[in-house]
Coordinates of C-alpha atoms in Angstrom, one line a residue:
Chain A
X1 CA 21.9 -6.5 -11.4
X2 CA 20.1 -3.5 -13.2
X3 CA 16.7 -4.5 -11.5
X4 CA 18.2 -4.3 -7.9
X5 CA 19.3 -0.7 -8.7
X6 CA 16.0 -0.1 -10.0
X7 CA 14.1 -2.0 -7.7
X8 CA 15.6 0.2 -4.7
X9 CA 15.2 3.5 -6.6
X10 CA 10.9 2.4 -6.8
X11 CA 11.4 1.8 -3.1
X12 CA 13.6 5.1 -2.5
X13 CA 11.0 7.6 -4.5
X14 CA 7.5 5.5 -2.8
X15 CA 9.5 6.4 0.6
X16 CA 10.2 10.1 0.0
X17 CA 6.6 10.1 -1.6
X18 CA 5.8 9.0 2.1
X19 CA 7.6 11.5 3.9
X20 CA 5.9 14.4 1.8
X21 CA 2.7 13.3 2.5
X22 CA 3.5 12.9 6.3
X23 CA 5.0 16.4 5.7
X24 CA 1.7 17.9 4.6
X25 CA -0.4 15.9 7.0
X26 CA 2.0 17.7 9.6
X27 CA 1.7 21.2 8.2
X28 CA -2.1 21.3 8.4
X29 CA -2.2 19.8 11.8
X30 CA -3.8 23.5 12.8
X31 CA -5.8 23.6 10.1
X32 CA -9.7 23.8 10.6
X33 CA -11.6 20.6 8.9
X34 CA -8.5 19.2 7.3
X35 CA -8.3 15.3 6.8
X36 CA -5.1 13.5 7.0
X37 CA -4.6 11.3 4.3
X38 CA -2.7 8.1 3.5
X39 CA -0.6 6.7 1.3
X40 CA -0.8 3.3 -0.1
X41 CA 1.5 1.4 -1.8
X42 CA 1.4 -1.8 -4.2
X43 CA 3.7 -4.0 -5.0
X44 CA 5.2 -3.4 -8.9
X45 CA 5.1 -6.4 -11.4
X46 CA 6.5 -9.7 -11.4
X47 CA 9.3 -11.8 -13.7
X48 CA 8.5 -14.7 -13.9
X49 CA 12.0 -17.0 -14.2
X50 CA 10.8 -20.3 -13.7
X51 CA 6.8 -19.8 -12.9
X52 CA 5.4 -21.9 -9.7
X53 CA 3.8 -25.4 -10.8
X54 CA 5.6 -24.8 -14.4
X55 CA 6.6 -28.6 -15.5
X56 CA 10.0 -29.6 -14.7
X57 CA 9.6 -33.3 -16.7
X58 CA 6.5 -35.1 -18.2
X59 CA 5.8 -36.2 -14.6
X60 CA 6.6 -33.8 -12.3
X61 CA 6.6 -29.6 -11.8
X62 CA 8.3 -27.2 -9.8
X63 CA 7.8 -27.0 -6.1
X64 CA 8.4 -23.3 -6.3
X65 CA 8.7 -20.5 -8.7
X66 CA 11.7 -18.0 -8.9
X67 CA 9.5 -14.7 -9.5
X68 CA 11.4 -11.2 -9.0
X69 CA 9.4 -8.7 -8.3
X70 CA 10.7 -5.3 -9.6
X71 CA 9.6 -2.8 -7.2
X72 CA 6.6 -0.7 -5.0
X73 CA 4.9 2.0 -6.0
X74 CA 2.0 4.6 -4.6
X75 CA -1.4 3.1 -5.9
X76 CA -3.4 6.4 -4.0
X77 CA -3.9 8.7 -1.0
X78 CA -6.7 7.9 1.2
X79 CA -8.1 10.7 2.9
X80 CA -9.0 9.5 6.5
X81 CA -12.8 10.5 7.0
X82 CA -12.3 10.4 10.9
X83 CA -13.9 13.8 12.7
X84 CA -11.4 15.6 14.2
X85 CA -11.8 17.3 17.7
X86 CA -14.4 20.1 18.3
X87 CA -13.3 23.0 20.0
X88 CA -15.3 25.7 21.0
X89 CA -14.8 28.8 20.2
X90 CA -18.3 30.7 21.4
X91 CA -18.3 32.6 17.9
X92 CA -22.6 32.2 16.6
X93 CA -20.8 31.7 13.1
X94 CA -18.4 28.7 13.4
X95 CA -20.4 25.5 12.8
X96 CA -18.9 21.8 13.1
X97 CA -20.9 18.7 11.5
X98 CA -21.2 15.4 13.9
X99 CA -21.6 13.1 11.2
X100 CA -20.3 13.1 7.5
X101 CA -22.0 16.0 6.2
X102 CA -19.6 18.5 4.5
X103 CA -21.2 22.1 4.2
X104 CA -21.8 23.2 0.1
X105 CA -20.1 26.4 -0.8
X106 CA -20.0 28.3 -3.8
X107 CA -16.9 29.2 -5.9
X108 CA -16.3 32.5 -7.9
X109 CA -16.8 30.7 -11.1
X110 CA -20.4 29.0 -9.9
X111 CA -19.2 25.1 -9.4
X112 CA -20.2 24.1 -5.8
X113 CA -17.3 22.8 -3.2
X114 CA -17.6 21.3 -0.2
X115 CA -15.8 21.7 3.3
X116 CA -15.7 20.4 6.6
X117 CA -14.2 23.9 7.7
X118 CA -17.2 26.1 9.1
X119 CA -15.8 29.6 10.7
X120 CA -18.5 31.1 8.7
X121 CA -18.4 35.1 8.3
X122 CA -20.8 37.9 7.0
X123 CA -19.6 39.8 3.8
X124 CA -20.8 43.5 3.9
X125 CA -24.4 42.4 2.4
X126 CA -25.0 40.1 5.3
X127 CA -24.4 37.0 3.2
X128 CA -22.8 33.6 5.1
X129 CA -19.5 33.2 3.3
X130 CA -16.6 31.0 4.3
X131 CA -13.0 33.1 5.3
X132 CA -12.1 33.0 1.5
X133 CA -15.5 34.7 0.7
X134 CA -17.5 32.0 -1.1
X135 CA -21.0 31.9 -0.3
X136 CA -22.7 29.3 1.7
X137 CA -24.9 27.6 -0.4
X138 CA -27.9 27.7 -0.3
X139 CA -27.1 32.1 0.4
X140 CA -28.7 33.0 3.6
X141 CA -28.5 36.9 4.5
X142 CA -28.3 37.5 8.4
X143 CA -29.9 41.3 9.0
X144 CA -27.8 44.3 9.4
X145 CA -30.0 44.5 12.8
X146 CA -30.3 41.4 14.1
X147 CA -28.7 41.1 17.9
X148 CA -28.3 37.6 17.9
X149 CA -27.8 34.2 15.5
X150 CA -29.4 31.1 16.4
X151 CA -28.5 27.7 14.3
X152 CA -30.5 24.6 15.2
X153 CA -28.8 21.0 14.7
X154 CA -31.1 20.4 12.0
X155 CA -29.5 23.7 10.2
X156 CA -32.3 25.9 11.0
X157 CA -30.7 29.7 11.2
X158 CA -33.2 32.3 13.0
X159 CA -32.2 35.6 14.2
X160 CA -33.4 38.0 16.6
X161 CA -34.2 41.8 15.6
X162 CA -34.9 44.5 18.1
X163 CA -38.2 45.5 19.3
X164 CA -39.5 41.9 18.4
X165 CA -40.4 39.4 20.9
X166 CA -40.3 36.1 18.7
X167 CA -37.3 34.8 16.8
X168 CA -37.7 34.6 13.0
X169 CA -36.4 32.7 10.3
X170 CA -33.7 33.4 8.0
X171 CA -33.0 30.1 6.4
X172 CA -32.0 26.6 6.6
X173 CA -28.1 25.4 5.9
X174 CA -28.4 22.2 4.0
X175 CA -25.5 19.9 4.3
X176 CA -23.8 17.0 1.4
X177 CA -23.1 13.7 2.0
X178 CA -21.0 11.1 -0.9
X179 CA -21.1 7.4 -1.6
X180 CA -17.4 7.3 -1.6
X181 CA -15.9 10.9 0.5
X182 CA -12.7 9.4 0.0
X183 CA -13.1 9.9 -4.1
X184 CA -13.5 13.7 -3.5
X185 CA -11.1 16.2 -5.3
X186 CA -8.8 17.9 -3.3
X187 CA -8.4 21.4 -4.2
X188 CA -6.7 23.4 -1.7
X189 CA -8.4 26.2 0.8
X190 CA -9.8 23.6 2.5
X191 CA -12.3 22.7 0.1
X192 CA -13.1 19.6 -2.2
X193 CA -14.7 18.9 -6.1
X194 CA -17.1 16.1 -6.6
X195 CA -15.7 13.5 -8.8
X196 CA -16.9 10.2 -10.0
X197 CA -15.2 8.4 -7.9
X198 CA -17.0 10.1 -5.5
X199 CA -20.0 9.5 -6.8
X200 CA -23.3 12.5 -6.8
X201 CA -24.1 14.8 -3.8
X202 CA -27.1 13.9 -1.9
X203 CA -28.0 16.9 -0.2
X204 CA -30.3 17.6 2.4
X205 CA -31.1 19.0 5.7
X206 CA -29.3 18.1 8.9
X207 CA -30.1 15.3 11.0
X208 CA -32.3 13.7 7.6
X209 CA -31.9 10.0 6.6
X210 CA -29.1 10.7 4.9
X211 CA -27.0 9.9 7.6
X212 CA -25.3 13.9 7.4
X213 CA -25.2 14.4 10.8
X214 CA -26.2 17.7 12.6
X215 CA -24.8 20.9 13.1
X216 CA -23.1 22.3 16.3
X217 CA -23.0 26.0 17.0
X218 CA -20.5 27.8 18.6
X219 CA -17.7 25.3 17.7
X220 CA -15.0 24.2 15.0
X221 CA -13.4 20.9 13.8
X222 CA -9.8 20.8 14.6
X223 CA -7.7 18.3 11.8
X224 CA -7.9 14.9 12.2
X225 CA -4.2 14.7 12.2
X226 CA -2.3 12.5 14.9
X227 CA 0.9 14.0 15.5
X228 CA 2.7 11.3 17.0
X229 CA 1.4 8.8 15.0
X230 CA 2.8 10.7 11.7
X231 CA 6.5 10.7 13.4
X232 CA 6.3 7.1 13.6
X233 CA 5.6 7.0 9.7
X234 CA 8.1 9.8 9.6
X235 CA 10.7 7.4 11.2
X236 CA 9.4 4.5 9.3
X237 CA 10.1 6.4 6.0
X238 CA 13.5 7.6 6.8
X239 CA 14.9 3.7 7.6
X240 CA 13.1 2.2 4.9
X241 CA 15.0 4.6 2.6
X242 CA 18.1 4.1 4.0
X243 CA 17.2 0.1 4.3
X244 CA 16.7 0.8 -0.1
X245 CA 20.1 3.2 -0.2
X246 CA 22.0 0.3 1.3
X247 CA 20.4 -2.1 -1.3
X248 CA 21.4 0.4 -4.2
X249 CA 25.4 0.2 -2.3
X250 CA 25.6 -3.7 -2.5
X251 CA 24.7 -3.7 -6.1
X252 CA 26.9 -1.3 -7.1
X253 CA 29.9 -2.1 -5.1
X254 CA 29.2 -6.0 -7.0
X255 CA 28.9 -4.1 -10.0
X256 CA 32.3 -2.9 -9.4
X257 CA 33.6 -5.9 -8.4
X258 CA 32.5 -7.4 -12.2
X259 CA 34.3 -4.5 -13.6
X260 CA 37.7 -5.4 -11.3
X261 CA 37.8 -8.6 -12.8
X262 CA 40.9 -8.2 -14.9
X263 CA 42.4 -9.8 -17.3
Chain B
X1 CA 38.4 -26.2 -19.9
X2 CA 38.1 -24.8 -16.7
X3 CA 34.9 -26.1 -15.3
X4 CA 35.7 -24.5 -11.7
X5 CA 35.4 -20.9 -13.7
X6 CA 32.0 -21.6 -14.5
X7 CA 30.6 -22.9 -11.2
X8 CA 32.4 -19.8 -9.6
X9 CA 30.4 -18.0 -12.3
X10 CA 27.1 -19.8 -12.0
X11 CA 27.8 -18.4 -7.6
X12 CA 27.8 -15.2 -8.7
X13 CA 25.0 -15.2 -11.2
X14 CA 22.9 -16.4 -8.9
X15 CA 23.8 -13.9 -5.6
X16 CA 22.8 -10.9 -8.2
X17 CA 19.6 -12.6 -8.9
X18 CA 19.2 -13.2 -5.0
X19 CA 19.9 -9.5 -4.7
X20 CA 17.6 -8.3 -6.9
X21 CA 14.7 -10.5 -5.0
X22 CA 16.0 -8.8 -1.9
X23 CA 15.8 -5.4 -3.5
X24 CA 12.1 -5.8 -4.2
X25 CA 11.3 -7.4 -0.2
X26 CA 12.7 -3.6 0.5
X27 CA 11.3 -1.6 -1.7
X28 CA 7.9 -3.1 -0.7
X29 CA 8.5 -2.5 3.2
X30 CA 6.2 -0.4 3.8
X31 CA 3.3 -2.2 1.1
X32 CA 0.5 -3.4 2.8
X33 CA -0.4 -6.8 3.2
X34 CA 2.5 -7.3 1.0
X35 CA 5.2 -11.0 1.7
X36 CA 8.3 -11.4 1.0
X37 CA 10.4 -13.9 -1.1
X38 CA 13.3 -15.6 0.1
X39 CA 15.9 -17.0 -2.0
X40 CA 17.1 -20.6 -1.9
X41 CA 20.2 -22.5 -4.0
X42 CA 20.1 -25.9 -5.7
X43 CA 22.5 -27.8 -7.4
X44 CA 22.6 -27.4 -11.0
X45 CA 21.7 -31.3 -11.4
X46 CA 18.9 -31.4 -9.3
X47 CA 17.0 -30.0 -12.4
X48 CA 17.9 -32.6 -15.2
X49 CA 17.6 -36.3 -14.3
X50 CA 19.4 -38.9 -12.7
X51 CA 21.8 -39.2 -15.8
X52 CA 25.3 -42.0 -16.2
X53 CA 28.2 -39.9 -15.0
X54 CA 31.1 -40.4 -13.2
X55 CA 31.2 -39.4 -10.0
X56 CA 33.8 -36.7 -10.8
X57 CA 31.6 -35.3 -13.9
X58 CA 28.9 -35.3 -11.5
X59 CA 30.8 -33.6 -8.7
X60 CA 32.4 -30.7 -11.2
X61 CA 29.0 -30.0 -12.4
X62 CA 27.3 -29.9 -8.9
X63 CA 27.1 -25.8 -9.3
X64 CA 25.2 -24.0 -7.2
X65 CA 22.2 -22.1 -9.0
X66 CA 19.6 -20.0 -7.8
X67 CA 16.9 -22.7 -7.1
X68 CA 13.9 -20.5 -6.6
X69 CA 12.4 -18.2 -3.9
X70 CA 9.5 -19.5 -1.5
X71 CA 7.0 -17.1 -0.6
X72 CA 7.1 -16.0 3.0
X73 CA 3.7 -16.1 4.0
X74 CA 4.0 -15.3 7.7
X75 CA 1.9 -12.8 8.9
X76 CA 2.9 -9.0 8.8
X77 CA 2.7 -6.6 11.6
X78 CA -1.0 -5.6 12.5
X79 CA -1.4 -1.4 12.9
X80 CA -4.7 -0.1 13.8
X81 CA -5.8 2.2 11.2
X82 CA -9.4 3.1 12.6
X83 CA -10.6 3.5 9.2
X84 CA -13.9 1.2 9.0
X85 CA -13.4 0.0 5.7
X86 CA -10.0 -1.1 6.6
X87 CA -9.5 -5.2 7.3
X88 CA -6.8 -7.3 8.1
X89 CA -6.7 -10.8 8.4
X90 CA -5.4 -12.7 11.2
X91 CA -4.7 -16.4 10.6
X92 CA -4.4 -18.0 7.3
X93 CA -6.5 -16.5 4.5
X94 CA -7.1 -14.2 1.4
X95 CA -9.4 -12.1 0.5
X96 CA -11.4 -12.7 -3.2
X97 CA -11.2 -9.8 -5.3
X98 CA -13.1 -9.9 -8.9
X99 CA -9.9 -8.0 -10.9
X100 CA -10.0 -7.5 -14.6
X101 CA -8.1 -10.7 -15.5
X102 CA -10.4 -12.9 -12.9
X103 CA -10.3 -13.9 -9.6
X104 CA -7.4 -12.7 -7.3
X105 CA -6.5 -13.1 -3.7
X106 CA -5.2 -10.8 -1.5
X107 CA -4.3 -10.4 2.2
X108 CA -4.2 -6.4 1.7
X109 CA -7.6 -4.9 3.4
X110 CA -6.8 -1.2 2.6
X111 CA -10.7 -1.4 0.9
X112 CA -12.8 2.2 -0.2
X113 CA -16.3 2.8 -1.5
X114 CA -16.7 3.4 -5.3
X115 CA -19.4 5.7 -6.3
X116 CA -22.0 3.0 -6.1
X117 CA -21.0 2.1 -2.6
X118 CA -19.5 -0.9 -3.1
X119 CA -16.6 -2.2 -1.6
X120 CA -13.3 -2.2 -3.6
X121 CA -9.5 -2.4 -3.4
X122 CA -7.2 0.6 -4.0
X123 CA -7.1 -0.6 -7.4
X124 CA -10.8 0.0 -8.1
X125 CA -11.6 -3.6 -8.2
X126 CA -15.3 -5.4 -6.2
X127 CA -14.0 -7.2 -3.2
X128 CA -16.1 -10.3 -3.3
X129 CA -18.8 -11.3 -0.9
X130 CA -20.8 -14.4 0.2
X131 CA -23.8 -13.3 -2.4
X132 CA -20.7 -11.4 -4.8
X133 CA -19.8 -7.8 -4.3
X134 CA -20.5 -6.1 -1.3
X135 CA -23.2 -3.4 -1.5
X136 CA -23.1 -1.3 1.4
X137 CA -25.7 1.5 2.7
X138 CA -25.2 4.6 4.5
X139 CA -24.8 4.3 8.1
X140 CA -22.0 3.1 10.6
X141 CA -20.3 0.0 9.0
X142 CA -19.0 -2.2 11.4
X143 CA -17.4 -6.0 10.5
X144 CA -17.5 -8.1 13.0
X145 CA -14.8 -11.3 13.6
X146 CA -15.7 -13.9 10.9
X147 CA -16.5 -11.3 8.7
X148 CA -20.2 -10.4 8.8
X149 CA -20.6 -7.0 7.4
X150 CA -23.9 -4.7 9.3
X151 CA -25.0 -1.6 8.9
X152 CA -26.6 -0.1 11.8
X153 CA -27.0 -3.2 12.9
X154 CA -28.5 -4.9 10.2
X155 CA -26.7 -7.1 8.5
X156 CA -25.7 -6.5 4.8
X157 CA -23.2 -9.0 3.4
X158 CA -20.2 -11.6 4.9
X159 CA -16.4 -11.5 3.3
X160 CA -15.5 -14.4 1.7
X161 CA -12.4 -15.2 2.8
X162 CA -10.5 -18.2 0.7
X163 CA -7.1 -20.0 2.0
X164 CA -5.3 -22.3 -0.5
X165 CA -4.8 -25.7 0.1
X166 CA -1.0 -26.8 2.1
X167 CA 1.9 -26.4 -0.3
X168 CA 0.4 -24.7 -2.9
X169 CA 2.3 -22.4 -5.1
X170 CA 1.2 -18.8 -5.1
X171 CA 2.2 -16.9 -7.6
X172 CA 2.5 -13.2 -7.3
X173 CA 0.9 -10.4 -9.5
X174 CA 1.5 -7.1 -8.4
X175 CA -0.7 -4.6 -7.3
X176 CA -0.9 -6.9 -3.8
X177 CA -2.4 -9.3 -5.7
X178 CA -1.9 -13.2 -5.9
X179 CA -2.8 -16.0 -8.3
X180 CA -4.1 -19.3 -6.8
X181 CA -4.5 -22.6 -8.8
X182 CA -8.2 -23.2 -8.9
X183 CA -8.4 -26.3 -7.5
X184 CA -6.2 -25.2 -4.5
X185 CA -8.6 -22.7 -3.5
X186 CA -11.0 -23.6 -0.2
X187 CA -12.6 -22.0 2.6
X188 CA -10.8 -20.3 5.0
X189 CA -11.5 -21.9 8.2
X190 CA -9.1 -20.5 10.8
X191 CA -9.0 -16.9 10.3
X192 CA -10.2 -13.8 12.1
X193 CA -11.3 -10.4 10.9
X194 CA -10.0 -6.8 12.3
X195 CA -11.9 -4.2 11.3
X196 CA -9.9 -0.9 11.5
X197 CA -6.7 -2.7 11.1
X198 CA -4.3 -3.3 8.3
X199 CA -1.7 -5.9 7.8
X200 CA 1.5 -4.4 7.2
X201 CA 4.5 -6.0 5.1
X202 CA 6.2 -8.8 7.0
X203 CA 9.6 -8.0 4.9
X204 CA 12.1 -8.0 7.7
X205 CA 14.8 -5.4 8.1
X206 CA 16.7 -7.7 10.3
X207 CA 17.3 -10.3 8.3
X208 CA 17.1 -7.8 5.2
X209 CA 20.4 -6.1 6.0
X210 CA 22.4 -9.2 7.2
X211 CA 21.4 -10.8 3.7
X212 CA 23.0 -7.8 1.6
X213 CA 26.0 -8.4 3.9
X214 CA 26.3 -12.2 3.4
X215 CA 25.4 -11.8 0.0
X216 CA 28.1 -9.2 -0.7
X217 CA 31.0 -10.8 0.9
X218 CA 29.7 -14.5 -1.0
X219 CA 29.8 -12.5 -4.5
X220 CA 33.5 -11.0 -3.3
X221 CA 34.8 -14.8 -2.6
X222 CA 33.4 -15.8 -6.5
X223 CA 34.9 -13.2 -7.9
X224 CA 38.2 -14.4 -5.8
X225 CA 37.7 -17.9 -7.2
X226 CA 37.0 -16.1 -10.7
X227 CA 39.9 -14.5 -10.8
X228 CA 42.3 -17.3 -9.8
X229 CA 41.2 -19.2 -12.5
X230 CA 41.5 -16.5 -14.7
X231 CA 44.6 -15.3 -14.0
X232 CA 46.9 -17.8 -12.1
X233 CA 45.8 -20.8 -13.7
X234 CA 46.2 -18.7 -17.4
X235 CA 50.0 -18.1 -15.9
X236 CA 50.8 -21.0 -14.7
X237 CA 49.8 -22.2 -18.5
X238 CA 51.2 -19.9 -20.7
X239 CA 54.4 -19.2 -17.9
X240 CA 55.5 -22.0 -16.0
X241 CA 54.8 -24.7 -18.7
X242 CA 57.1 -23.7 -21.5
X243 CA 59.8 -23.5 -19.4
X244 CA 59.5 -27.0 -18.2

C-alpha cells in the first residue's frame, strides 16, 4: 500500500520534471541557436515477489513472476542536435553553421565555449565578440576603416579598405565539432562546456573533413523548438499527472477504508 | 475460526498488491519502450499440490491470491523523434545491450554517442552489434529497415536484434532493461527498424483508470465481508447465544 503512494509520487515529480523542461524548451523558442532538449525517463527497480521461472516443486516452476516495479524516474535530457531554421537578417556579422559545427568563443576567465548562436558584433577595438562580449576565438580584428565584411563558407573573413582595389585578409573563423554534442555542458547565454561525455574538440576550418559544415553570411539559426509538438507533451504531462494523482486517491481512500475497520 | 475472515483478507491483500503494480504502469506512462504488467488471481491451492481434503476444506480454503502479473508486451505507440540515433522496433524483438551486470535486452532505442563514438543507451551502456559495439564515424548516420547501420553510405555495423523464444518469462530490471534466460534467447526474425522513431510506453490510460475503479470498489466489498465477520458474527456469539 506504501509503494503505490510512492510509486505515483516517482510518477507525479518525473511528470512535473516534464512540464519544466517543456516549459524552458518553450521559453527559448526565440532564442538564436538554442536546442530543445528531451527528457528521458527509466523505469525505477523491481521487487521481486515470486521471480519468473523460480521453482514451484521439484518438477515444475512458475509460469510467471509477480514483480512490482516501484516507480519512473528522469535518466537525462537529450539535447536534440537538429538545425533550426535560418533566417536572414542581411547583417555581414550574423553567421549560421549548415552542419554541426559550433563556433569557439572565449570566456572572461580564458576556458573556451562553444555556440550555435552567431549575431557576431565588433567591441570598440574591432575585435569579433558574441552579444555578451566574449571573443571569437581564434580573435580576428575587422579595421576601423574597412567599408565592407566578406565571410566565405570555408570561414575565410576579408574586408575591404578604401582606396584599395583588391579585398584583403583578415582571418579565418575556425569552427568545433564533438564525438557526442549531446554530452556538452549547458551553461546558460547560449553557450556550452566540453565535457567527457562529450568527448575532445576537433577543430578546424569550415567545410574540412571534419564533417563541421560551412558558414552562411548574412543569416541566423532560429531554435530548433517545435511549438506544437511541445503542447502535445505539455498535454501529455498534465494527464499523466493527474492519471498518478488518481492512483495516489485510491490508495489512500483504501487506506482509510483499513483504518474504518472497527472493532 | 472464522476461515471466511481470512479469505476476505487474503481479497484484500491482494487488490493493494494489484494496486501498487498499477501504480508503477502509471508512473512509467510516459517511459520509453517501457510494458506494462497486468495482474492476475489464483486460488490459494493452485500453489500446493493436489493434497486429501474434503471437498468443504478444499472449498473454504479456495482464497483468492494475487497469482502473478504477465508482462504486456504489446507494442507501444511509435512517435517520430527525427533524432538519428533514435530506433524503435516494430515487430517482436529486443535490443542487446552489454550492461554492467551482463547482457540485457531492451525495446527502448532512445541511443547517444559516448565520447568514443560509440553507440550507447541513456544509461551509458554499448548497444551491441553484429561484430560487438557499434563504432560509428562522423558523417550522416542513417539505419536502414533490418538494421544496417551506414555512414555516408558506407556501411559501418548491423544491430543485433534478439527476440526470446514463445512463453518465456522476462523478468524486468529497471532502467528499461529486461533479463532473458539464456537459452531463450534467438534471432529476431520478424522485426523492422525505424530510425528516428521511438517506442513509447504501451501502459494504457483506458484501462488504467477503470482498473483503480474496479479495484477500489472490490477492496470496499472485502472490507464489507471483513467487517461482518468481525462484528456481526462476534455479536451474534457473545449476544444472541447466552441468551439462548
Amino acid at each position: 500500500m506504501y509503494r503505490a503512494l510512492y510509486t505515483a509520487a516517482s510518477g507525479m515529480e518525473t511528470q512535473q520534471l516534464n512540464l519544466e523542461n517543456v516549459a524552458n524548451n518553450l521559453a527559448n523558442a526565440n532564442t538564436t541557436g538554442f536546442r530543445r532538449r528531451r527528457l528521458q525517463f527509466q523505469d525505477l527497480i523491481y521487487q521481486s515477489i515470486v521471480l519468473p521461472g523460480a521453482a514451484s516443486t521439484q518438477q515444475t516452476t512458475f509460469p510467471t513472476g509477480l514483480q512490482i516495479g516501484l516507480g519512473a524516474r528522469a535518466a537525462a535530457s537529450e539535447i536534440i542536435q537538429l538545425q533550426g531554421d535560418f533566417n536572414t537578417t542581411g547583417n555581414p556579422l550574423d553567421l549560421v553553421i549548415q552542419g554541426q559545427g559550433f563556433f569557439q568563443v572565449q570566456l572572461p576567465s580564458g576556458e573556451i565555449a562553444y555556440t550555435r548562436a552567431g549575431a557576431f558584433q565588433l567591441d570598440p577595438t574591432g575585435i569579433i565578440v558574441t552579444s555578451d562580449g566574449n571573443q571569437l576565438q581564434p580573435a580576428i580584428t575587422i579595421p576601423a576603416a574597412a567599408t565592407n565584411v566578406t565571410i566565405g563558407a570555408d570561414g575565410t573573413v576579408s574586408v575591404q579598405l578604401p582606396g584599395a582595389t583588391a579585398s584583403q585578409q583578415v582571418g579565418t573563423i575556425q569552427l568545433a565539432t564533438f564525438a557526442n554534442a549531446g554530452g556538452l555542458n549547458s551553461i546558460g547565454g547560449n553557450l556550452s562546456l566540453e565535457t567527457t561525455a562529450s568527448g575532445n574538440p576537433i577543430a578546424g576550418v569550415p567545410g574540412g573533413p571534419e564533417g563541421l559544415g560551412t558558414i552562411q553570411q548574412g543569416a541566423l539559426e532560429s531554435s530548433n523548438v517545435d511549438v506544437v509538438g511541445e503542447f502535445i507533451q505539455m498535454i501529455l504531462a498534465q494527464r499523466s499527472y493527474e492519471a498518478n494523482s488518481r492512483v495516489v486517491h485510491a490508495a489512500d481512500q483504501m487506506f482509510q477504508t483499513i483504518n474504518g475497520l472497527t472493532s | 475460526m472464522n476461515s471466511g475472515f481470512y479469505s476476505a483478507f487474503a481479497g484484500f491483500a491482494a487488490r493493494t498488491d494489484a494496486l501498487e503494480m498499477l501504480a508503477n504502469n502509471v508512473a512509467n506512462a510516459s517511459t520509453v519502450g517501457f510494458k506494462a504488467s497486468h495482474a492476475f488471481y489464483r486460488s490459494f491451492d493452485s500453489w500446493t499440490q493436489p493434497f486429501n481434503a474434503t471437498p468443504l476444506n478444499q472449498a473454504i480454503n479456495h482464497f483468492g491470491v494475487l497469482g502473478g502479473a504477465h508482462l504486456d508486451l504489446s507494442p507501444g505507440n511509435i512517435e517520430p523523434t527525427g533524432n538519428d540515433t533514435d530506433v524503435a522496433l516494430e515487430g517482436k524483438g529486443f535490443f542487446i545491450i552489454q550492461a554492467a551486470n551482463g547482457i540485457r535486452y531492451t525495446r527502448a532505442g532512445n541511443f547517444s554517442l559516448n565520447a568514443q563514438r560509440q553507440l550507447v543507451t541513456a544509461q551509458g551502456d554499448l548497444v551491441l552489434g553484429e561484430q560487438g559495439p557499434i563504432q560509428i564515424p562522423a558523417g550522416q548516420l542513417s539505419i536502414s529497415a533490418d538494421g544496417t547501420i551506414s555512414v555516408d553510405g558506407v556501411l559501418v555495423s548491423k544491430l543485433k536484434i534478439a527476440d526470446a523464444a514463445p512463453n518465456t518469462q522476462l523478468t524486468a530490471e529497471g532502467k528499461n532493461y529486461f533479463v532473458i534466460p539464456v537459452a531463450a534467447v534467438k534471432d529476431a526474425t520478424t522485426v523492422t527498424v525505424r530510425q528516428g522513431n521511438l517506442e513509447m510506453s504501451n501502459s494504457d490510460p483506458v484501462r488504467t483508470t477503470v482498473s483503480i475503479i474496479e479495484l477500489q470498489r472490490t477492496a470496499e466489498l472485502m472490507e464489507k465481508a471483513l467487517s461482518i465477520f468481525h462484528n456481526e458474527f462476534n455479536k451474534t456469539a457473545t449476544q444472541q447465544i447466552p441468551i439462548v
